[in-house]
Amino acid sequence: PGARRLPGQRAAAKKAQAKLRGAAMANLRVALLLLVGLSCVAGLLPGAAPARGAAAGQQRAGSVTMAGAAALAKKTTVLEGVKENMDGSALMFCVRSEGLRVNELNDLRMKLPEGVRLQCVKNTLVNIAAKDFEQFNAEGLDGLLHYSNYWFFATEAGMRDSIKVWKTFTEESGRKESGEIVGGIFDAQVLDGKGVEAVSKLPTKQELMGKTALLLKALPTKLARSLNEAGAVRIARGLEQARGQKMVRAVKAASEKLP
């Protein structure tokens, strides 16, 4: 120590230091590779990373569940609305929804008679709702449940006018052929378009009651007239018979007086 190093010794010392630095760098690279490898392995093994994946999966599942619940609630609300329209209706009939515009439908709704409702309903919901109503729980309903339809729900008093409003609408909008009534249900019977129109022309209960009341009111007058006429006939017949009998007695009495 303290002695000056020779040139050869200094060169050897530099080489040794260079080797040490190279070894250190090599060890550092190995350590980094080990860290990367361990990170990859940790991603494949059950641990913190899978737990995060599970949490994300649970979050996605929760979102799907909430979306499903919201869709179910919406369908339930629509179904209750359909049942409300069926309740109190005597006739329901459908037309194809293709080509019908929102503004036209709004105008059409404004012209419908009081108590008549127009609604676009999915076929499955119509099928479910109809089972709860005796007048619409018809065999063969499936035959009407094709494509997308608008359904009219008409009270007995509004049946005739609802058909008239629809036919007028199709004629004015140039849809006379495409807007034909597909079919409907009345008194638990499935009808075609012509059947729906025929049913709409039947007299309502109110009309029948009115006609019956008029007939009953007119009955006593007609009965009295008939009785009067019958009495007059009987009286005339009696007088005729009486005159005939008197004539017979007079002829008999005259013949007895002859010699």
mmCIF file of C-alpha atoms in Angstrom:
data_model
loop_
_atom_site.group_PDB
_atom_site.id
_atom_site.type_symbol
_atom_site.label_atom_id
_atom_site.label_comp_id
_atom_site.label_asym_id
_atom_site.label_seq_id
_atom_site.Cartn_x
_atom_site.Cartn_y
_atom_site.Cartn_z
ATOM 1 C CA PRO A 1 0.000 0.000 0.000
ATOM 2 C CA GLY A 2 1.166 3.464 -0.769
ATOM 3 C CA ALA A 3 3.429 2.062 -3.457
ATOM 4 C CA ARG A 4 2.824 3.218 -6.973
ATOM 5 C CA ARG A 5 1.244 0.668 -9.294
ATOM 6 C CA LEU A 6 2.997 -0.355 -12.378
ATOM 7 C CA PRO A 7 1.348 0.115 -15.787
ATOM 8 C CA GLY A 8 0.606 -3.583 -16.036
ATOM 9 C CA GLN A 9 -1.108 -3.591 -12.690
ATOM 10 C CA ARG A 10 -3.305 -0.611 -13.619
ATOM 11 C CA ALA A 11 -4.416 -2.345 -16.789
ATOM 12 C CA ALA A 12 -5.310 -5.480 -14.838
ATOM 13 C CA ALA A 13 -7.311 -3.459 -12.326
ATOM 14 C CA LYS A 14 -9.329 -1.799 -15.130
ATOM 15 C CA LYS A 15 -10.119 -5.175 -16.640
ATOM 16 C CA ALA A 16 -11.305 -6.482 -13.276
ATOM 17 C CA GLN A 17 -13.590 -3.471 -12.795
ATOM 18 C CA ALA A 18 -15.019 -3.929 -16.290
ATOM 19 C CA LYS A 19 -15.771 -7.555 -15.542
ATOM 20 C CA LEU A 20 -17.495 -6.591 -12.324
ATOM 21 C CA ARG A 21 -19.682 -4.035 -14.087
ATOM 22 C CA GLY A 22 -20.578 -6.594 -16.810
ATOM 23 C CA ALA A 23 -21.521 -9.158 -14.183
ATOM 24 C CA ALA A 24 -23.678 -6.614 -12.382
ATOM 25 C CA MET A 25 -25.507 -5.707 -15.600
ATOM 26 C CA ALA A 26 -26.059 -9.376 -16.375
ATOM 27 C CA ASN A 27 -27.466 -9.965 -12.906
ATOM 28 C CA LEU A 28 -29.779 -6.955 -13.341
ATOM 29 C CA ARG A 29 -31.094 -8.299 -16.648
ATOM 30 C CA VAL A 30 -31.723 -11.701 -15.072
ATOM 31 C CA ALA A 31 -33.582 -10.083 -12.203
ATOM 32 C CA LEU A 32 -35.791 -8.114 -14.600
ATOM 33 C CA LEU A 33 -36.558 -11.245 -16.585
ATOM 34 C CA LEU A 34 -37.480 -13.046 -13.405
ATOM 35 C CA LEU A 35 -39.842 -10.243 -12.401
ATOM 36 C CA VAL A 36 -41.569 -10.294 -15.784
ATOM 37 C CA GLY A 37 -41.903 -14.063 -15.656
ATOM 38 C CA LEU A 38 -43.374 -13.970 -12.184
ATOM 39 C CA SER A 39 -45.930 -11.348 -13.294
ATOM 40 C CA CYS A 40 -47.063 -13.542 -16.172
ATOM 41 C CA VAL A 41 -47.362 -16.587 -13.957
ATOM 42 C CA ALA A 42 -49.341 -14.594 -11.408
ATOM 43 C CA GLY A 43 -51.843 -13.723 -14.123
ATOM 44 C CA LEU A 44 -52.475 -17.398 -14.836
ATOM 45 C CA LEU A 45 -52.729 -18.571 -11.251
ATOM 46 C CA PRO A 46 -55.682 -17.881 -8.876
ATOM 47 C CA GLY A 47 -54.889 -14.703 -7.061
ATOM 48 C CA ALA A 48 -55.394 -11.010 -7.176
ATOM 49 C CA ALA A 49 -55.732 -10.737 -10.976
ATOM 50 C CA PRO A 50 -58.404 -13.435 -11.290
ATOM 51 C CA ALA A 51 -60.191 -11.819 -8.397
ATOM 52 C CA ARG A 52 -60.332 -8.615 -10.348
ATOM 53 C CA GLY A 53 -61.633 -10.610 -13.351
ATOM 54 C CA ALA A 54 -64.293 -12.212 -11.165
ATOM 55 C CA ALA A 55 -65.336 -8.823 -9.852
ATOM 56 C CA ALA A 56 -65.660 -7.531 -13.401
ATOM 57 C CA GLY A 57 -67.682 -10.617 -14.349
ATOM 58 C CA GLN A 58 -69.976 -10.098 -11.390
ATOM 59 C CA GLN A 59 -70.414 -6.473 -12.381
ATOM 60 C CA ARG A 60 -71.329 -7.486 -15.923
ATOM 61 C CA ALA A 61 -73.736 -10.112 -14.602
ATOM 62 C CA GLY A 62 -75.333 -7.510 -12.353
ATOM 63 C CA SER A 63 -75.773 -5.148 -15.275
ATOM 64 C CA VAL A 64 -77.404 -7.904 -17.340
ATOM 65 C CA THR A 65 -79.710 -8.779 -14.436
ATOM 66 C CA MET A 66 -80.762 -5.163 -14.008
ATOM 67 C CA ALA A 67 -81.406 -4.817 -17.748
ATOM 68 C CA GLY A 68 -83.491 -8.014 -17.706
ATOM 69 C CA ALA A 69 -85.501 -6.787 -14.739
ATOM 70 C CA ALA A 70 -86.159 -3.462 -16.457
ATOM 71 C CA ALA A 71 -87.301 -5.226 -19.642
ATOM 72 C CA LEU A 72 -89.590 -7.512 -17.628
ATOM 73 C CA ALA A 73 -91.084 -4.545 -15.797
ATOM 74 C CA LYS A 74 -91.729 -2.797 -19.109
ATOM 75 C CA LYS A 75 -93.442 -5.884 -20.576
ATOM 76 C CA THR A 76 -95.556 -6.225 -17.441
ATOM 77 C CA THR A 77 -96.678 -2.600 -17.745
ATOM 78 C CA VAL A 78 -97.593 -3.077 -21.419
ATOM 79 C CA LEU A 79 -99.451 -6.301 -20.613
ATOM 80 C CA GLU A 80 -101.506 -4.573 -17.939
ATOM 81 C CA GLY A 81 -102.348 -1.846 -20.457
ATOM 82 C CA VAL A 82 -103.551 -4.443 -22.971
ATOM 83 C CA LYS A 83 -105.722 -6.092 -20.336
ATOM 84 C CA GLU A 84 -107.164 -2.731 -19.397
ATOM 85 C CA ASN A 85 -108.124 -2.162 -23.037
ATOM 86 C CA MET A 86 -109.676 -5.630 -23.309
ATOM 87 C CA ASP A 87 -111.713 -5.115 -20.175
ATOM 88 C CA GLY A 88 -115.065 -3.694 -21.190
ATOM 89 C CA SER A 89 -114.511 -4.279 -24.905
ATOM 90 C CA ALA A 90 -116.841 -6.457 -26.953
ATOM 91 C CA LEU A 91 -114.806 -6.640 -30.171
ATOM 92 C CA MET A 92 -111.098 -6.550 -30.934
ATOM 93 C CA PHE A 93 -109.725 -6.554 -34.461
ATOM 94 C CA CYS A 94 -106.323 -5.988 -36.041
ATOM 95 C CA VAL A 95 -104.734 -4.351 -39.066
ATOM 96 C CA ARG A 96 -101.156 -4.523 -40.307
ATOM 97 C CA SER A 97 -98.885 -1.810 -38.912
ATOM 98 C CA GLU A 98 -96.626 -1.638 -41.959
ATOM 99 C CA GLY A 99 -96.516 1.828 -43.516
ATOM 100 C CA LEU A 100 -98.558 3.552 -40.809
ATOM 101 C CA ARG A 101 -96.998 6.833 -39.686
ATOM 102 C CA VAL A 102 -97.136 8.221 -36.158
ATOM 103 C CA ASN A 103 -98.833 11.493 -37.106
ATOM 104 C CA GLU A 104 -101.509 9.609 -39.072
ATOM 105 C CA LEU A 105 -102.176 7.309 -36.131
ATOM 106 C CA ASN A 106 -102.515 10.268 -33.781
ATOM 107 C CA ASP A 107 -105.128 11.808 -36.078
ATOM 108 C CA LEU A 108 -106.885 8.439 -36.334
ATOM 109 C CA ARG A 109 -107.064 8.088 -32.549
ATOM 110 C CA MET A 110 -108.681 11.502 -32.294
ATOM 111 C CA LYS A 111 -111.501 10.356 -34.630
ATOM 112 C CA LEU A 112 -112.263 7.066 -32.869
ATOM 113 C CA PRO A 113 -115.513 6.822 -30.867
ATOM 114 C CA GLU A 114 -115.401 7.198 -27.124
ATOM 115 C CA GLY A 115 -114.243 4.012 -25.420
ATOM 116 C CA VAL A 116 -112.406 2.636 -28.490
ATOM 117 C CA ARG A 117 -108.636 2.171 -28.107
ATOM 118 C CA LEU A 118 -105.892 1.631 -30.711
ATOM 119 C CA GLN A 119 -102.618 -0.006 -29.672
ATOM 120 C CA CYS A 120 -99.653 -1.735 -31.310
ATOM 121 C CA VAL A 121 -99.148 -4.914 -29.280
ATOM 122 C CA LYS A 122 -96.723 -7.794 -29.592
ATOM 123 C CA ASN A 123 -98.415 -11.049 -30.552
ATOM 124 C CA THR A 124 -97.176 -12.888 -27.459
ATOM 125 C CA LEU A 125 -98.722 -10.280 -25.162
ATOM 126 C CA VAL A 126 -102.060 -10.434 -27.011
ATOM 127 C CA ASN A 127 -102.088 -14.201 -26.608
ATOM 128 C CA ILE A 128 -101.338 -13.972 -22.876
ATOM 129 C CA ALA A 129 -103.827 -11.200 -22.147
ATOM 130 C CA ALA A 130 -106.700 -12.803 -24.092
ATOM 131 C CA LYS A 131 -106.679 -15.853 -21.818
ATOM 132 C CA ASP A 132 -108.000 -13.711 -18.946
ATOM 133 C CA PHE A 133 -111.134 -12.585 -20.806
ATOM 134 C CA GLU A 134 -113.988 -14.918 -21.706
ATOM 135 C CA GLN A 135 -115.044 -12.917 -24.761
ATOM 136 C CA PHE A 136 -111.526 -13.034 -26.263
ATOM 137 C CA ASN A 137 -110.209 -16.420 -25.128
ATOM 138 C CA ALA A 138 -110.881 -17.996 -28.517
ATOM 139 C CA GLU A 139 -109.619 -21.142 -30.161
ATOM 140 C CA GLY A 140 -107.611 -20.313 -33.260
ATOM 141 C CA LEU A 141 -106.367 -16.947 -32.002
ATOM 142 C CA ASP A 142 -102.871 -17.947 -33.131
ATOM 143 C CA GLY A 143 -104.034 -17.580 -36.723
ATOM 144 C CA LEU A 144 -104.188 -13.803 -36.251
ATOM 145 C CA LEU A 145 -100.897 -13.472 -34.404
ATOM 146 C CA HIS A 146 -98.517 -12.957 -37.306
ATOM 147 C CA TYR A 147 -96.396 -9.977 -38.300
ATOM 148 C CA SER A 148 -96.774 -6.606 -36.571
ATOM 149 C CA ASN A 149 -100.339 -5.442 -35.914
ATOM 150 C CA TYR A 150 -102.315 -2.553 -34.542
ATOM 151 C CA TRP A 151 -105.284 -3.711 -32.471
ATOM 152 C CA PHE A 152 -108.594 -1.916 -32.057
ATOM 153 C CA PHE A 153 -110.411 -2.542 -28.785
ATOM 154 C CA ALA A 154 -114.062 -1.506 -29.271
ATOM 155 C CA THR A 155 -116.964 -1.360 -26.888
ATOM 156 C CA GLU A 156 -120.309 -2.671 -28.097
ATOM 157 C CA ALA A 157 -121.542 0.859 -28.726
ATOM 158 C CA GLY A 158 -118.373 1.780 -30.631
ATOM 159 C CA MET A 159 -118.000 -1.255 -32.885
ATOM 160 C CA ARG A 160 -119.855 0.119 -35.897
ATOM 161 C CA ASP A 161 -118.280 3.567 -35.823
ATOM 162 C CA SER A 162 -114.759 2.234 -35.278
ATOM 163 C CA ILE A 163 -115.026 0.198 -38.498
ATOM 164 C CA LYS A 164 -116.375 3.244 -40.335
ATOM 165 C CA VAL A 165 -113.514 5.433 -39.074
ATOM 166 C CA TRP A 166 -110.898 2.910 -40.176
ATOM 167 C CA LYS A 167 -112.438 2.387 -43.629
ATOM 168 C CA THR A 168 -112.643 6.145 -44.155
ATOM 169 C CA PHE A 169 -109.003 6.489 -43.101
ATOM 170 C CA THR A 170 -107.811 3.813 -45.546
ATOM 171 C CA GLU A 171 -109.763 5.357 -48.425
ATOM 172 C CA GLU A 172 -108.505 8.888 -47.766
ATOM 173 C CA SER A 173 -104.889 7.753 -47.297
ATOM 174 C CA GLY A 174 -104.835 5.470 -50.359
ATOM 175 C CA ARG A 175 -104.559 2.270 -48.302
ATOM 176 C CA LYS A 176 -107.847 0.651 -49.220
ATOM 177 C CA GLU A 177 -106.206 -2.660 -50.166
ATOM 178 C CA SER A 178 -103.225 -2.731 -47.800
ATOM 179 C CA GLY A 179 -105.391 -1.501 -44.931
ATOM 180 C CA GLU A 180 -107.918 -4.327 -45.024
ATOM 181 C CA ILE A 181 -108.936 -5.714 -41.637
ATOM 182 C CA VAL A 182 -106.994 -8.919 -40.959
ATOM 183 C CA GLY A 183 -109.480 -10.382 -38.499
ATOM 184 C CA GLY A 184 -110.767 -10.137 -34.966
ATOM 185 C CA ILE A 185 -112.461 -11.793 -32.013
ATOM 186 C CA PHE A 186 -116.068 -11.444 -30.884
ATOM 187 C CA ASP A 187 -117.886 -13.572 -28.315
ATOM 188 C CA ALA A 188 -114.899 -15.986 -28.123
ATOM 189 C CA GLN A 189 -115.034 -16.560 -31.884
ATOM 190 C CA VAL A 190 -112.222 -15.795 -34.337
ATOM 191 C CA LEU A 191 -113.482 -13.825 -37.350
ATOM 192 C CA ASP A 192 -111.983 -12.818 -40.674
ATOM 193 C CA GLY A 193 -112.202 -9.263 -41.989
ATOM 194 C CA LYS A 194 -115.678 -9.721 -43.479
ATOM 195 C CA GLY A 195 -116.888 -11.332 -40.271
ATOM 196 C CA VAL A 196 -115.674 -8.334 -38.264
ATOM 197 C CA GLU A 197 -117.586 -5.957 -40.543
ATOM 198 C CA ALA A 198 -120.726 -8.129 -40.319
ATOM 199 C CA VAL A 199 -120.598 -8.200 -36.516
ATOM 200 C CA SER A 200 -120.183 -4.433 -36.375
ATOM 201 C CA LYS A 201 -123.515 -4.027 -38.177
ATOM 202 C CA LEU A 202 -125.475 -6.022 -35.593
ATOM 203 C CA PRO A 203 -127.857 -3.976 -33.412
ATOM 204 C CA THR A 204 -126.467 -3.198 -29.985
ATOM 205 C CA LYS A 205 -128.225 -4.122 -26.753
ATOM 206 C CA GLN A 206 -129.339 -0.533 -26.373
ATOM 207 C CA GLU A 207 -130.848 -0.550 -29.855
ATOM 208 C CA LEU A 208 -132.616 -3.868 -29.203
ATOM 209 C CA MET A 209 -133.967 -2.589 -25.900
ATOM 210 C CA GLY A 210 -135.242 0.534 -27.623
ATOM 211 C CA LYS A 211 -137.017 -1.455 -30.326
ATOM 212 C CA THR A 212 -138.503 -3.793 -27.723
ATOM 213 C CA ALA A 213 -139.768 -0.835 -25.719
ATOM 214 C CA LEU A 214 -141.429 0.642 -28.812
ATOM 215 C CA LEU A 215 -143.070 -2.693 -29.620
ATOM 216 C CA LEU A 216 -144.335 -3.070 -26.068
ATOM 217 C CA LYS A 217 -145.623 0.477 -26.102
ATOM 218 C CA ALA A 218 -147.454 -0.084 -29.360
ATOM 219 C CA LEU A 219 -148.811 -3.495 -28.314
ATOM 220 C CA PRO A 220 -151.794 -2.270 -26.221
ATOM 221 C CA THR A 221 -152.932 0.028 -29.031
ATOM 222 C CA LYS A 222 -152.679 -2.731 -31.626
ATOM 223 C CA LEU A 223 -154.355 -5.187 -29.274
ATOM 224 C CA ALA A 224 -157.210 -2.808 -28.581
ATOM 225 C CA ARG A 225 -157.606 -2.137 -32.288
ATOM 226 C CA SER A 226 -157.658 -5.871 -32.977
ATOM 227 C CA LEU A 227 -160.181 -6.458 -30.220
ATOM 228 C CA ASN A 228 -162.332 -3.614 -31.467
ATOM 229 C CA GLU A 229 -162.206 -4.961 -34.967
ATOM 230 C CA ALA A 230 -163.034 -8.443 -33.747
ATOM 231 C CA GLY A 231 -165.918 -7.079 -31.670
ATOM 232 C CA ALA A 232 -167.315 -5.163 -34.599
ATOM 233 C CA VAL A 233 -167.185 -8.272 -36.752
ATOM 234 C CA ARG A 234 -168.969 -10.297 -34.088
ATOM 235 C CA ILE A 235 -171.648 -7.633 -33.701
ATOM 236 C CA ALA A 236 -172.211 -7.426 -37.453
ATOM 237 C CA ARG A 237 -172.422 -11.176 -37.667
ATOM 238 C CA GLY A 238 -174.890 -11.245 -34.795
ATOM 239 C CA LEU A 239 -177.090 -8.637 -36.404
ATOM 240 C CA GLU A 240 -177.031 -10.513 -39.658
ATOM 241 C CA GLN A 241 -178.007 -13.697 -37.893
ATOM 242 C CA ALA A 242 -180.735 -11.908 -35.999
ATOM 243 C CA ARG A 243 -182.176 -10.460 -39.180
ATOM 244 C CA GLY A 244 -182.117 -13.898 -40.774
ATOM 245 C CA GLN A 245 -183.874 -15.498 -37.828
ATOM 246 C CA LYS A 246 -186.563 -12.804 -37.815
ATOM 247 C CA MET A 247 -187.160 -13.357 -41.506
ATOM 248 C CA VAL A 248 -187.542 -17.108 -40.941
ATOM 249 C CA ARG A 249 -190.012 -16.591 -38.123
ATOM 250 C CA ALA A 250 -192.011 -14.071 -40.184
ATOM 251 C CA VAL A 251 -192.210 -16.447 -43.137
ATOM 252 C CA LYS A 252 -193.248 -19.309 -40.852
ATOM 253 C CA ALA A 253 -195.940 -17.212 -39.190
ATOM 254 C CA ALA A 254 -197.321 -16.071 -42.555
ATOM 255 C CA SER A 255 -197.464 -19.594 -43.840
ATOM 256 C CA GLU A 256 -199.415 -20.730 -40.800
ATOM 257 C CA LYS A 257 -202.046 -18.039 -41.377
ATOM 258 C CA LEU A 258 -202.685 -19.126 -44.925
ATOM 259 C CA PRO A 259 -205.827 -21.359 -45.449
#
